[in-house]
mmCIF file of C-alpha atoms in Angstrom:
data_model
loop_
_atom_site.group_PDB
_atom_site.id
_atom_site.type_symbol
_atom_site.label_atom_id
_atom_site.label_comp_id
_atom_site.label_asym_id
_atom_site.label_seq_id
_atom_site.Cartn_x
_atom_site.Cartn_y
_atom_site.Cartn_z
ATOM 1 C CA MET D 1 5.542 -12.383 14.671
ATOM 2 C CA LYS D 2 2.147 -11.215 15.860
ATOM 3 C CA ARG D 3 -0.925 -12.984 14.524
ATOM 4 C CA VAL D 4 -2.522 -11.334 11.490
ATOM 5 C CA GLU D 5 -6.160 -10.779 12.402
ATOM 6 C CA ASN D 6 -9.099 -11.240 10.071
ATOM 7 C CA PHE D 7 -10.725 -7.795 10.105
ATOM 8 C CA ARG D 8 -14.072 -9.308 9.102
ATOM 9 C CA ASP D 9 -14.312 -10.981 12.520
ATOM 10 C CA PHE D 10 -14.175 -7.623 14.283
ATOM 11 C CA GLN D 11 -17.370 -5.984 15.542
ATOM 12 C CA LEU D 12 -15.767 -2.622 14.823
ATOM 13 C CA TYR D 13 -15.485 -3.471 11.125
ATOM 14 C CA LEU D 14 -18.979 -4.972 10.953
ATOM 15 C CA ARG D 15 -20.513 -1.866 12.562
ATOM 16 C CA SER D 16 -18.623 0.375 10.174
ATOM 17 C CA MET D 17 -20.009 -1.628 7.246
ATOM 18 C CA TYR D 18 -23.526 -1.158 8.657
ATOM 19 C CA LEU D 19 -22.765 2.537 8.886
ATOM 20 C CA THR D 20 -21.721 2.634 5.215
ATOM 21 C CA ARG D 21 -24.886 0.773 4.207
ATOM 22 C CA GLU D 22 -26.999 3.177 6.258
ATOM 23 C CA SER D 23 -25.223 6.213 4.798
ATOM 24 C CA TYR D 24 -25.893 4.961 1.250
ATOM 25 C CA GLU D 25 -29.506 4.471 2.277
ATOM 26 C CA VAL D 26 -29.726 8.056 3.580
ATOM 27 C CA ILE D 27 -28.198 9.361 0.348
ATOM 28 C CA HIS D 28 -30.853 7.420 -1.561
ATOM 29 C CA VAL D 29 -33.718 8.703 0.605
ATOM 30 C CA CYS D 30 -32.585 12.336 0.811
ATOM 31 C CA LYS D 31 -30.967 12.730 -2.629
ATOM 32 C CA GLU D 32 -33.447 15.397 -3.723
ATOM 33 C CA ASP D 33 -32.555 17.682 -0.823
ATOM 34 C CA LEU D 34 -28.802 17.139 -1.000
ATOM 35 C CA THR D 35 -26.507 18.658 -3.625
ATOM 36 C CA ASP D 36 -24.083 16.479 -5.633
ATOM 37 C CA LYS D 37 -21.190 17.863 -3.615
ATOM 38 C CA GLU D 38 -22.877 16.981 -0.328
ATOM 39 C CA VAL D 39 -23.708 13.484 -1.563
ATOM 40 C CA ALA D 40 -20.085 12.955 -2.653
ATOM 41 C CA LEU D 41 -18.873 14.184 0.748
ATOM 42 C CA ILE D 42 -21.071 11.751 2.714
ATOM 43 C CA ARG D 43 -20.212 8.902 0.367
ATOM 44 C CA LYS D 44 -16.470 9.538 0.656
ATOM 45 C CA MET D 45 -16.535 9.618 4.459
ATOM 46 C CA ALA D 46 -18.818 6.578 4.678
ATOM 47 C CA ILE D 47 -16.514 4.380 2.598
ATOM 48 C CA THR D 48 -13.275 5.648 4.151
ATOM 49 C CA ILE D 49 -14.238 4.508 7.678
ATOM 50 C CA PRO D 50 -14.407 0.712 7.038
ATOM 51 C CA ILE D 51 -11.429 0.887 4.661
ATOM 52 C CA LYS D 52 -9.271 2.575 7.323
ATOM 53 C CA ILE D 53 -10.414 0.067 9.946
ATOM 54 C CA ALA D 54 -9.628 -2.886 7.660
ATOM 55 C CA SER D 55 -6.259 -1.366 6.825
ATOM 56 C CA ALA D 56 -5.491 -0.974 10.549
ATOM 57 C CA VAL D 57 -6.657 -4.371 11.753
ATOM 58 C CA GLY D 58 -5.291 -6.393 8.826
ATOM 59 C CA GLN D 59 -1.620 -5.736 9.600
ATOM 60 C CA VAL D 60 0.720 -6.223 12.562
ATOM 61 C CA ASN D 61 2.385 -2.875 13.239
ATOM 62 C CA MET D 62 0.792 -1.333 16.341
ATOM 63 C CA LYS D 63 1.856 2.227 15.516
ATOM 64 C CA LEU D 64 0.301 1.976 12.053
ATOM 65 C CA ARG D 65 -2.799 0.402 13.580
ATOM 66 C CA PHE D 66 -3.156 3.259 16.027
ATOM 67 C CA LYS D 67 -2.604 5.848 13.273
ATOM 68 C CA ASN D 68 -5.195 4.333 10.916
ATOM 69 C CA LEU D 69 -7.766 3.879 13.674
ATOM 70 C CA ASN D 70 -7.176 7.441 14.764
ATOM 71 C CA ASN D 71 -7.822 8.559 11.172
ATOM 72 C CA ALA D 72 -11.013 6.489 11.165
ATOM 73 C CA LYS D 73 -12.072 8.161 14.414
ATOM 74 C CA SER D 74 -11.596 11.654 13.032
ATOM 75 C CA ILE D 75 -13.648 10.738 9.945
ATOM 76 C CA VAL D 76 -16.414 9.357 12.193
ATOM 77 C CA ILE D 77 -16.470 12.684 14.052
ATOM 78 C CA GLN D 78 -16.470 14.644 10.770
ATOM 79 C CA LEU D 79 -19.335 12.541 9.389
ATOM 80 C CA ARG D 80 -21.318 13.087 12.582
ATOM 81 C CA ALA D 81 -20.793 16.870 12.402
ATOM 82 C CA THR D 82 -21.693 16.953 8.693
ATOM 83 C CA LEU D 83 -24.880 14.946 9.180
ATOM 84 C CA LEU D 84 -25.872 17.049 12.186
ATOM 85 C CA GLU D 85 -25.501 20.163 10.060
ATOM 86 C CA PHE D 86 -27.602 18.640 7.262
ATOM 87 C CA ASN D 87 -30.169 17.583 9.833
ATOM 88 C CA LYS D 88 -30.383 21.138 11.160
ATOM 89 C CA LYS D 89 -30.852 22.391 7.596
ATOM 90 C CA LYS D 90 -33.634 19.789 7.183
ATOM 91 C CA LYS D 91 -31.723 18.095 4.379
ATOM 92 C CA VAL D 92 -31.533 14.816 6.328
ATOM 93 C CA ASP D 93 -34.659 13.758 8.216
ATOM 94 C CA ASP D 94 -34.612 13.056 11.979
ATOM 95 C CA HIS D 95 -35.308 9.345 11.609
ATOM 96 C CA SER D 96 -32.367 8.748 9.233
ATOM 97 C CA PHE D 97 -30.079 10.912 11.341
ATOM 98 C CA THR D 98 -30.948 9.034 14.558
ATOM 99 C CA ARG D 99 -30.302 5.682 12.898
ATOM 100 C CA ILE D 100 -26.873 6.748 11.563
ATOM 101 C CA ASP D 101 -26.004 8.477 14.813
ATOM 102 C CA GLY D 102 -26.579 5.219 16.681
ATOM 103 C CA TYR D 103 -24.009 3.462 14.489
ATOM 104 C CA LEU D 104 -21.578 6.367 14.812
ATOM 105 C CA GLU D 105 -21.899 6.215 18.596
ATOM 106 C CA ASP D 106 -21.272 2.438 18.590
ATOM 107 C CA ILE D 107 -18.192 2.811 16.388
ATOM 108 C CA LEU D 108 -16.747 5.548 18.598
ATOM 109 C CA LYS D 109 -17.237 3.394 21.701
ATOM 110 C CA LEU D 110 -15.605 0.379 20.043
ATOM 111 C CA LEU D 111 -12.736 2.563 18.815
ATOM 112 C CA HIS D 112 -12.126 3.883 22.321
ATOM 113 C CA GLY D 113 -12.125 0.318 23.613
ATOM 114 C CA TYR D 114 -9.621 -0.653 20.956
ATOM 115 C CA PHE D 115 -7.368 2.316 21.784
ATOM 116 C CA TRP D 116 -7.452 1.238 25.418
ATOM 117 C CA TRP D 117 -6.465 -2.307 24.379
ATOM 118 C CA ILE D 118 -3.582 -0.982 22.260
ATOM 119 C CA SER D 119 -2.313 1.128 25.191
ATOM 120 C CA ASN D 120 -2.415 -1.970 27.423
ATOM 121 C CA GLU D 121 -0.499 -3.969 24.823
ATOM 122 C CA LYS D 122 2.142 -1.240 24.693
ATOM 123 C CA ALA D 123 2.431 -1.228 28.484
ATOM 124 C CA LYS D 124 3.060 -4.997 28.480
ATOM 125 C CA MET Y 13 26.079 -12.373 15.100
ATOM 126 C CA LYS Y 14 22.648 -10.984 14.450
ATOM 127 C CA ILE Y 15 21.674 -10.898 10.798
ATOM 128 C CA SER Y 16 19.796 -7.831 9.729
ATOM 129 C CA LYS Y 17 21.240 -7.448 6.251
ATOM 130 C CA LYS Y 18 20.612 -9.661 3.249
ATOM 131 C CA GLN Y 19 23.505 -11.101 1.303
ATOM 132 C CA TYR Y 20 21.867 -10.518 -2.053
ATOM 133 C CA VAL Y 21 18.642 -9.170 -3.473
ATOM 134 C CA GLY Y 22 16.588 -11.275 -5.824
ATOM 135 C CA ASN Y 23 14.472 -10.208 -8.771
ATOM 136 C CA VAL Y 24 10.929 -9.489 -7.613
ATOM 137 C CA ARG Y 25 9.598 -10.810 -10.933
ATOM 138 C CA ASP Y 26 10.781 -14.276 -9.948
ATOM 139 C CA LEU Y 27 8.390 -14.266 -6.990
ATOM 140 C CA LYS Y 28 5.152 -16.179 -7.509
ATOM 141 C CA VAL Y 29 3.321 -13.752 -5.239
ATOM 142 C CA TYR Y 30 4.333 -10.814 -7.478
ATOM 143 C CA GLY Y 31 2.723 -12.486 -10.488
ATOM 144 C CA LYS Y 32 -0.401 -13.163 -8.459
ATOM 145 C CA ALA Y 33 -0.477 -9.558 -7.257
ATOM 146 C CA LEU Y 34 -0.295 -8.336 -10.870
ATOM 147 C CA GLN Y 35 -3.153 -10.673 -11.844
ATOM 148 C CA PHE Y 36 -5.161 -9.418 -8.860
ATOM 149 C CA HIS Y 37 -4.448 -5.845 -9.956
ATOM 150 C CA LYS Y 38 -5.824 -6.636 -13.408
ATOM 151 C CA VAL Y 39 -9.036 -8.105 -11.974
ATOM 152 C CA ILE Y 40 -9.487 -5.091 -9.677
ATOM 153 C CA TYR Y 41 -9.126 -2.699 -12.621
ATOM 154 C CA GLU Y 42 -11.781 -4.657 -14.509
ATOM 155 C CA ILE Y 43 -14.098 -4.300 -11.495
ATOM 156 C CA VAL Y 44 -13.320 -0.579 -11.238
ATOM 157 C CA GLU Y 45 -14.453 -0.182 -14.860
ATOM 158 C CA SER Y 46 -17.845 -1.608 -13.944
ATOM 159 C CA LEU Y 47 -18.399 0.741 -10.979
ATOM 160 C CA PRO Y 48 -20.841 3.629 -11.455
ATOM 161 C CA ASP Y 49 -19.545 7.082 -12.452
ATOM 162 C CA TYR Y 50 -20.347 8.664 -9.085
ATOM 163 C CA GLU Y 51 -17.852 6.303 -7.419
ATOM 164 C CA ARG Y 52 -14.999 7.501 -9.620
ATOM 165 C CA TYR Y 53 -13.382 9.683 -6.935
ATOM 166 C CA ASN Y 54 -14.424 7.460 -4.025
ATOM 167 C CA LEU Y 55 -14.432 3.708 -4.261
ATOM 168 C CA SER Y 56 -12.759 3.457 -7.675
ATOM 169 C CA ASP Y 57 -9.902 5.713 -6.616
ATOM 170 C CA MET Y 58 -9.439 3.791 -3.349
ATOM 171 C CA LEU Y 59 -9.350 0.438 -5.132
ATOM 172 C CA ARG Y 60 -6.939 1.685 -7.783
ATOM 173 C CA ARG Y 61 -4.571 3.227 -5.260
ATOM 174 C CA SER Y 62 -4.611 0.260 -2.874
ATOM 175 C CA CYS Y 63 -3.921 -2.439 -5.450
ATOM 176 C CA SER Y 64 -1.179 -0.407 -7.190
ATOM 177 C CA SER Y 65 0.428 0.315 -3.834
ATOM 178 C CA MET Y 66 0.268 -3.381 -3.008
ATOM 179 C CA VAL Y 67 2.341 -4.316 -6.077
ATOM 180 C CA ALA Y 68 4.785 -1.427 -5.515
ATOM 181 C CA ASN Y 69 5.379 -2.324 -1.840
ATOM 182 C CA LEU Y 70 6.013 -5.938 -2.773
ATOM 183 C CA ALA Y 71 8.680 -4.812 -5.251
ATOM 184 C CA GLU Y 72 10.242 -2.232 -2.934
ATOM 185 C CA GLY Y 73 10.333 -4.670 -0.023
ATOM 186 C CA ASN Y 74 11.986 -7.404 -2.021
ATOM 187 C CA THR Y 75 14.622 -5.145 -3.583
ATOM 188 C CA ASN Y 76 16.514 -3.890 -0.582
ATOM 189 C CA PHE Y 77 19.267 -5.238 1.610
ATOM 190 C CA TYR Y 78 17.568 -4.968 5.009
ATOM 191 C CA TYR Y 79 15.245 -7.617 6.422
ATOM 192 C CA LYS Y 80 13.600 -5.077 8.702
ATOM 193 C CA LYS Y 81 12.687 -2.868 5.746
ATOM 194 C CA GLU Y 82 11.383 -5.861 3.813
ATOM 195 C CA TYR Y 83 9.244 -6.783 6.806
ATOM 196 C CA ASN Y 84 7.815 -3.256 7.003
ATOM 197 C CA HIS Y 85 7.000 -3.202 3.292
ATOM 198 C CA LEU Y 86 5.342 -6.621 3.502
ATOM 199 C CA ASN Y 87 3.311 -5.301 6.419
ATOM 200 C CA MET Y 88 2.213 -2.413 4.193
ATOM 201 C CA VAL Y 89 1.154 -5.002 1.582
ATOM 202 C CA LEU Y 90 -1.046 -6.630 4.253
ATOM 203 C CA SER Y 91 -2.549 -3.254 5.033
ATOM 204 C CA LYS Y 92 -3.264 -2.569 1.347
ATOM 205 C CA ILE Y 93 -4.829 -6.015 0.888
ATOM 206 C CA GLY Y 94 -7.105 -5.144 3.813
ATOM 207 C CA GLU Y 95 -8.091 -1.899 2.065
ATOM 208 C CA CYS Y 96 -8.823 -3.710 -1.206
ATOM 209 C CA ARG Y 97 -10.892 -6.402 0.502
ATOM 210 C CA SER Y 98 -12.857 -3.832 2.448
ATOM 211 C CA ALA Y 99 -13.545 -1.814 -0.731
ATOM 212 C CA LEU Y 100 -14.712 -5.063 -2.355
ATOM 213 C CA ASP Y 101 -17.033 -5.709 0.609
ATOM 214 C CA ILE Y 102 -18.556 -2.263 0.042
ATOM 215 C CA SER Y 103 -18.873 -2.893 -3.703
ATOM 216 C CA ARG Y 104 -20.708 -6.154 -3.016
ATOM 217 C CA MET Y 105 -22.904 -4.533 -0.372
ATOM 218 C CA ALA Y 106 -23.857 -1.716 -2.742
ATOM 219 C CA GLY Y 107 -24.624 -4.301 -5.442
ATOM 220 C CA TYR Y 108 -21.957 -3.091 -7.862
ATOM 221 C CA ILE Y 109 -20.495 -6.589 -8.287
ATOM 222 C CA SER Y 110 -22.063 -10.042 -8.372
ATOM 223 C CA GLU Y 111 -21.571 -12.668 -5.659
ATOM 224 C CA SER Y 112 -19.474 -14.922 -7.940
ATOM 225 C CA GLU Y 113 -17.283 -11.993 -9.008
ATOM 226 C CA TYR Y 114 -16.819 -11.049 -5.358
ATOM 227 C CA LYS Y 115 -15.953 -14.590 -4.264
ATOM 228 C CA ASN Y 116 -13.480 -15.025 -7.104
ATOM 229 C CA VAL Y 117 -11.572 -11.817 -6.388
ATOM 230 C CA ASP Y 118 -11.716 -12.326 -2.621
ATOM 231 C CA PHE Y 119 -10.195 -15.784 -3.034
ATOM 232 C CA LYS Y 120 -7.340 -14.253 -5.045
ATOM 233 C CA SER Y 121 -6.719 -11.651 -2.349
ATOM 234 C CA GLU Y 122 -6.724 -14.283 0.377
ATOM 235 C CA GLU Y 123 -4.189 -16.337 -1.551
ATOM 236 C CA ILE Y 124 -1.852 -13.322 -1.765
ATOM 237 C CA LEU Y 125 -2.459 -12.548 1.906
ATOM 238 C CA LYS Y 126 -1.378 -16.062 2.948
ATOM 239 C CA MET Y 127 1.734 -15.901 0.770
ATOM 240 C CA VAL Y 128 2.716 -12.508 2.200
ATOM 241 C CA ILE Y 129 2.207 -13.770 5.769
ATOM 242 C CA GLY Y 130 4.504 -16.696 4.906
ATOM 243 C CA MET Y 131 7.142 -14.293 3.586
ATOM 244 C CA MET Y 132 6.843 -12.178 6.733
ATOM 245 C CA ARG Y 133 7.314 -15.234 8.939
ATOM 246 C CA ARG Y 134 10.452 -16.159 7.007
ATOM 247 C CA THR Y 135 11.796 -12.604 7.284
ATOM 248 C CA ASP Y 136 10.879 -12.497 10.967
ATOM 249 C CA ARG Y 137 13.067 -15.554 11.613
ATOM 250 C CA TYR Y 138 16.093 -13.602 10.392
ATOM 251 C CA LEU Y 139 15.170 -10.727 12.669
ATOM 252 C CA ASP Y 140 14.602 -12.908 15.733
ATOM 253 C CA ASN Y 141 17.215 -15.622 15.550
ATOM 254 C CA GLU Y 142 20.860 -15.144 16.126
ATOM 255 C CA LEU Y 143 22.386 -17.127 13.312
ATOM 256 C CA ASP Y 144 25.912 -17.584 12.173
ATOM 257 C CA LEU Y 145 26.329 -15.401 9.113
ATOM 258 C CA ASP Y 146 28.322 -17.985 7.191
ATOM 259 C CA LYS Y 147 25.833 -20.774 7.870
ATOM 260 C CA ALA Y 148 22.779 -18.698 7.214
ATOM 261 C CA GLU Y 149 22.528 -18.906 3.455
ATOM 262 C CA THR Y 150 24.567 -19.772 0.442
ATOM 263 C CA PHE Y 151 24.827 -16.677 -1.698
ATOM 264 C CA HIS Y 152 26.628 -15.174 -4.596
ATOM 265 C CA LYS Y 153 28.331 -11.840 -4.319
ATOM 266 C CA SER Y 154 28.271 -9.327 -7.158
ATOM 267 C CA THR Y 155 31.704 -8.572 -8.509
ATOM 268 C CA ILE Y 156 33.086 -5.342 -7.137
ATOM 269 C CA LEU Y 157 33.707 -2.928 -9.988
ATOM 270 C CA PRO Y 158 35.155 0.555 -9.855
ATOM 271 C CA ILE Y 159 32.068 2.482 -10.925
ATOM 272 C CA ASP Y 160 31.810 6.214 -10.976
ATOM 273 C CA ILE Y 161 28.507 7.497 -9.478
ATOM 274 C CA SER Y 162 28.136 9.916 -12.407
ATOM 275 C CA GLU Y 163 27.345 6.999 -14.731
ATOM 276 C CA VAL Y 164 24.372 5.895 -12.599
ATOM 277 C CA HIS Y 165 23.376 9.525 -12.120
ATOM 278 C CA LYS Y 166 23.261 10.037 -15.892
ATOM 279 C CA LYS Y 167 21.151 6.927 -16.395
ATOM 280 C CA VAL Y 168 18.743 7.842 -13.591
ATOM 281 C CA THR Y 169 18.343 11.361 -15.053
ATOM 282 C CA THR Y 170 17.517 9.792 -18.445
ATOM 283 C CA LEU Y 171 15.017 7.480 -16.750
ATOM 284 C CA ASN Y 172 13.411 10.449 -14.984
ATOM 285 C CA SER Y 173 12.932 12.340 -18.239
ATOM 286 C CA LEU Y 174 11.525 9.198 -19.905
ATOM 287 C CA ILE Y 175 9.041 8.796 -17.041
ATOM 288 C CA SER Y 176 8.072 12.492 -17.238
ATOM 289 C CA ASP Y 177 7.176 12.019 -20.926
ATOM 290 C CA LEU Y 178 5.466 8.722 -20.244
ATOM 291 C CA VAL Y 179 3.043 9.964 -17.583
ATOM 292 C CA LEU Y 180 1.513 12.347 -20.115
ATOM 293 C CA GLN Y 181 0.009 9.277 -21.796
ATOM 294 C CA TYR Y 182 -1.727 8.091 -18.628
ATOM 295 C CA PRO Y 183 -5.520 8.489 -18.449
ATOM 296 C CA ILE Y 184 -6.992 11.186 -16.210
ATOM 297 C CA THR Y 185 -8.226 8.546 -13.748
ATOM 298 C CA GLU Y 186 -4.598 7.791 -12.873
ATOM 299 C CA ARG Y 187 -3.839 11.420 -11.980
ATOM 300 C CA ASN Y 188 -3.890 10.838 -8.203
ATOM 301 C CA ASN Y 189 -2.619 7.319 -8.453
ATOM 302 C CA MET Y 190 -0.004 5.845 -10.755
ATOM 303 C CA LYS Y 191 0.928 9.116 -12.460
ATOM 304 C CA ASP Y 192 1.924 10.651 -9.120
ATOM 305 C CA GLN Y 193 3.455 7.496 -7.692
ATOM 306 C CA ILE Y 194 5.708 6.600 -10.615
ATOM 307 C CA THR Y 195 6.960 10.219 -10.806
ATOM 308 C CA ARG Y 196 7.629 10.230 -7.049
ATOM 309 C CA ALA Y 197 9.462 6.891 -7.191
ATOM 310 C CA ALA Y 198 11.677 8.011 -10.082
ATOM 311 C CA LYS Y 199 12.456 11.330 -8.353
ATOM 312 C CA SER Y 200 13.215 9.530 -5.090
ATOM 313 C CA THR Y 201 15.836 7.400 -6.878
ATOM 314 C CA LEU Y 202 17.635 10.521 -8.078
ATOM 315 C CA GLU Y 203 17.362 12.291 -4.701
ATOM 316 C CA ASN Y 204 18.743 9.327 -2.775
ATOM 317 C CA LEU Y 205 21.541 8.885 -5.257
ATOM 318 C CA ASN Y 206 22.466 12.549 -4.858
ATOM 319 C CA ASN Y 207 22.308 12.251 -1.062
ATOM 320 C CA SER Y 208 24.619 9.236 -1.075
ATOM 321 C CA LYS Y 209 27.416 11.352 -2.608
ATOM 322 C CA LYS Y 210 27.625 13.600 0.429
ATOM 323 C CA SER Y 211 27.009 11.018 3.150
ATOM 324 C CA SER Y 212 29.146 8.925 5.477
ATOM 325 C CA TYR Y 213 29.633 5.270 4.534
ATOM 326 C CA SER Y 214 26.749 3.863 6.517
ATOM 327 C CA GLN Y 215 24.412 6.669 5.434
ATOM 328 C CA ALA Y 216 25.544 6.316 1.818
ATOM 329 C CA TYR Y 217 24.720 2.614 2.014
ATOM 330 C CA LEU Y 218 21.263 3.419 3.378
ATOM 331 C CA ASP Y 219 20.642 6.048 0.693
ATOM 332 C CA LEU Y 220 21.696 3.643 -2.041
ATOM 333 C CA ASN Y 221 19.464 0.984 -0.504
ATOM 334 C CA THR Y 222 16.483 3.384 -0.644
ATOM 335 C CA ALA Y 223 17.369 4.283 -4.235
ATOM 336 C CA LEU Y 224 17.379 0.565 -5.043
ATOM 337 C CA GLY Y 225 13.874 0.185 -3.580
ATOM 338 C CA SER Y 226 12.619 3.223 -5.485
ATOM 339 C CA ILE Y 227 13.943 1.997 -8.812
ATOM 340 C CA SER Y 228 12.301 -1.380 -8.237
ATOM 341 C CA GLU Y 229 9.051 0.432 -7.405
ATOM 342 C CA THR Y 230 9.345 2.397 -10.677
ATOM 343 C CA LEU Y 231 9.773 -0.863 -12.596
ATOM 344 C CA ALA Y 232 6.752 -2.351 -10.817
ATOM 345 C CA PHE Y 233 4.648 0.620 -11.960
ATOM 346 C CA CYS Y 234 5.951 0.038 -15.491
ATOM 347 C CA ASP Y 235 4.811 -3.603 -15.250
ATOM 348 C CA ILE Y 236 1.341 -2.350 -14.274
ATOM 349 C CA SER Y 237 1.377 0.277 -17.034
ATOM 350 C CA ILE Y 238 2.131 -2.220 -19.813
ATOM 351 C CA MET Y 239 -0.456 -4.610 -18.378
ATOM 352 C CA GLN Y 240 -3.100 -1.866 -18.453
ATOM 353 C CA GLY Y 241 -2.008 -0.780 -21.932
ATOM 354 C CA TYR Y 242 -0.953 2.731 -20.876
ATOM 355 C CA ILE Y 243 2.468 2.370 -22.510
ATOM 356 C CA THR Y 244 3.717 0.635 -25.646
ATOM 357 C CA LYS Y 245 5.984 -2.423 -25.713
ATOM 358 C CA SER Y 246 8.942 -0.410 -27.031
ATOM 359 C CA GLN Y 247 8.523 2.205 -24.276
ATOM 360 C CA TYR Y 248 8.343 -0.567 -21.696
ATOM 361 C CA ASP Y 249 11.467 -2.268 -23.062
ATOM 362 C CA GLU Y 250 13.396 1.003 -23.037
ATOM 363 C CA ILE Y 251 12.492 1.768 -19.387
ATOM 364 C CA ASN Y 252 12.893 -1.825 -18.265
ATOM 365 C CA ASN Y 253 16.382 -2.173 -19.780
ATOM 366 C CA LEU Y 254 17.496 1.151 -18.341
ATOM 367 C CA GLY Y 255 15.977 0.320 -14.932
ATOM 368 C CA THR Y 256 17.673 -3.091 -14.820
ATOM 369 C CA GLU Y 257 21.024 -1.504 -15.701
ATOM 370 C CA ILE Y 258 20.535 1.044 -12.897
ATOM 371 C CA LEU Y 259 19.639 -1.721 -10.430
ATOM 372 C CA ASP Y 260 22.866 -3.593 -11.242
ATOM 373 C CA LEU Y 261 24.935 -0.431 -11.038
ATOM 374 C CA VAL Y 262 23.460 0.574 -7.681
ATOM 375 C CA ILE Y 263 24.113 -2.919 -6.274
ATOM 376 C CA ASP Y 264 27.720 -2.649 -7.464
ATOM 377 C CA LEU Y 265 27.989 0.802 -5.895
ATOM 378 C CA MET Y 266 26.715 -0.615 -2.598
ATOM 379 C CA ASN Y 267 29.369 -3.321 -2.721
ATOM 380 C CA GLN Y 268 31.934 -0.628 -3.414
ATOM 381 C CA VAL Y 269 30.775 1.384 -0.393
ATOM 382 C CA ASN Y 270 31.001 -1.788 1.732
ATOM 383 C CA LYS Y 271 34.500 -2.515 0.483
ATOM 384 C CA GLU Y 272 35.723 1.027 1.152
ATOM 385 C CA LYS Y 273 34.220 0.869 4.645
ATOM 386 C CA ASP Y 274 36.008 -2.429 5.396
ATOM 387 C CA GLU Y 275 39.324 -1.039 4.122
ATOM 388 C CA GLU Y 276 38.957 1.988 6.382
ATOM 389 C CA VAL Y 277 38.145 -0.124 9.433
ATOM 390 C CA TYR Y 278 41.008 -2.581 9.032
#
């Protein structure tokens, strides 16, 4: 049986938690410009990313891991597109957007690295 | 001879880890109550779904005749524990729960995690090692009875209608969670039972095995429902008795299918 990893030791998970914290911060700062629906949308995406990553890393089935991480990746991309749109509409300020975008970029890079590792594992 | 099939299925309620999972579920629901209103469809929903799914997968994994399926369900439990722990991390980070509350519930989740890993290791041994079937385990076989499938069918239909009435009592917060899941599990039992009538022996056995898992899942949701006070004691007793009868009947049917298969082969 493969070793069950502790997801809290993973940089990917830690970065996603920073992203969630940052997203909550942005919601707090920009709440007057954002509608309730928009706030709920950001919040939902921000919490789903670390949960999907934890769900993927904390079990041993590689197919399920790939599937959950892939879901996390698509939510990262959706969150990026949503925030970019809000930034264009001046609902999210440039400073907040840049900060979140940095985390999003990091998470995407780490995810790609992880996908590469999974492919290598499969090849073995 | 490679063992992939269990000789008997035990009662999930006898497992220590099941009791711990139910206790964990209770604590999570208490935490969910303390979360702010705006988290109702986000964090609260996630936590509710993950911990209910954890209990259900434990029950479904334990109540089936295949080690491989048990392993997969236990793996799903690991995944759901990960989801719960991550949602708790977020709750702590957002300041919704205190440090002591967080540590207490995280300790409980870690305890369950370790127990599930232990169960997976045990199951994995059966999947990996080539053991002699006779030496593998002492077991008791259910007595083979000539049971007509219509009797089980009738009971499962009654159970389905009882569940349909029962879910109306569930609070609105359970709409996307337990209400849907218990209905799906009960329907799946009936569907698999119907499928087994038209299938070949091996497929019929598989269908009955899935029906067995689904009925156990339904009973697990009933355990959660009584614990959360969604259903009354008399309603619980009625469903539990009926569910247990169905479980026994399905196990007998599976033995019957096995016997008929053996007679055909030899």
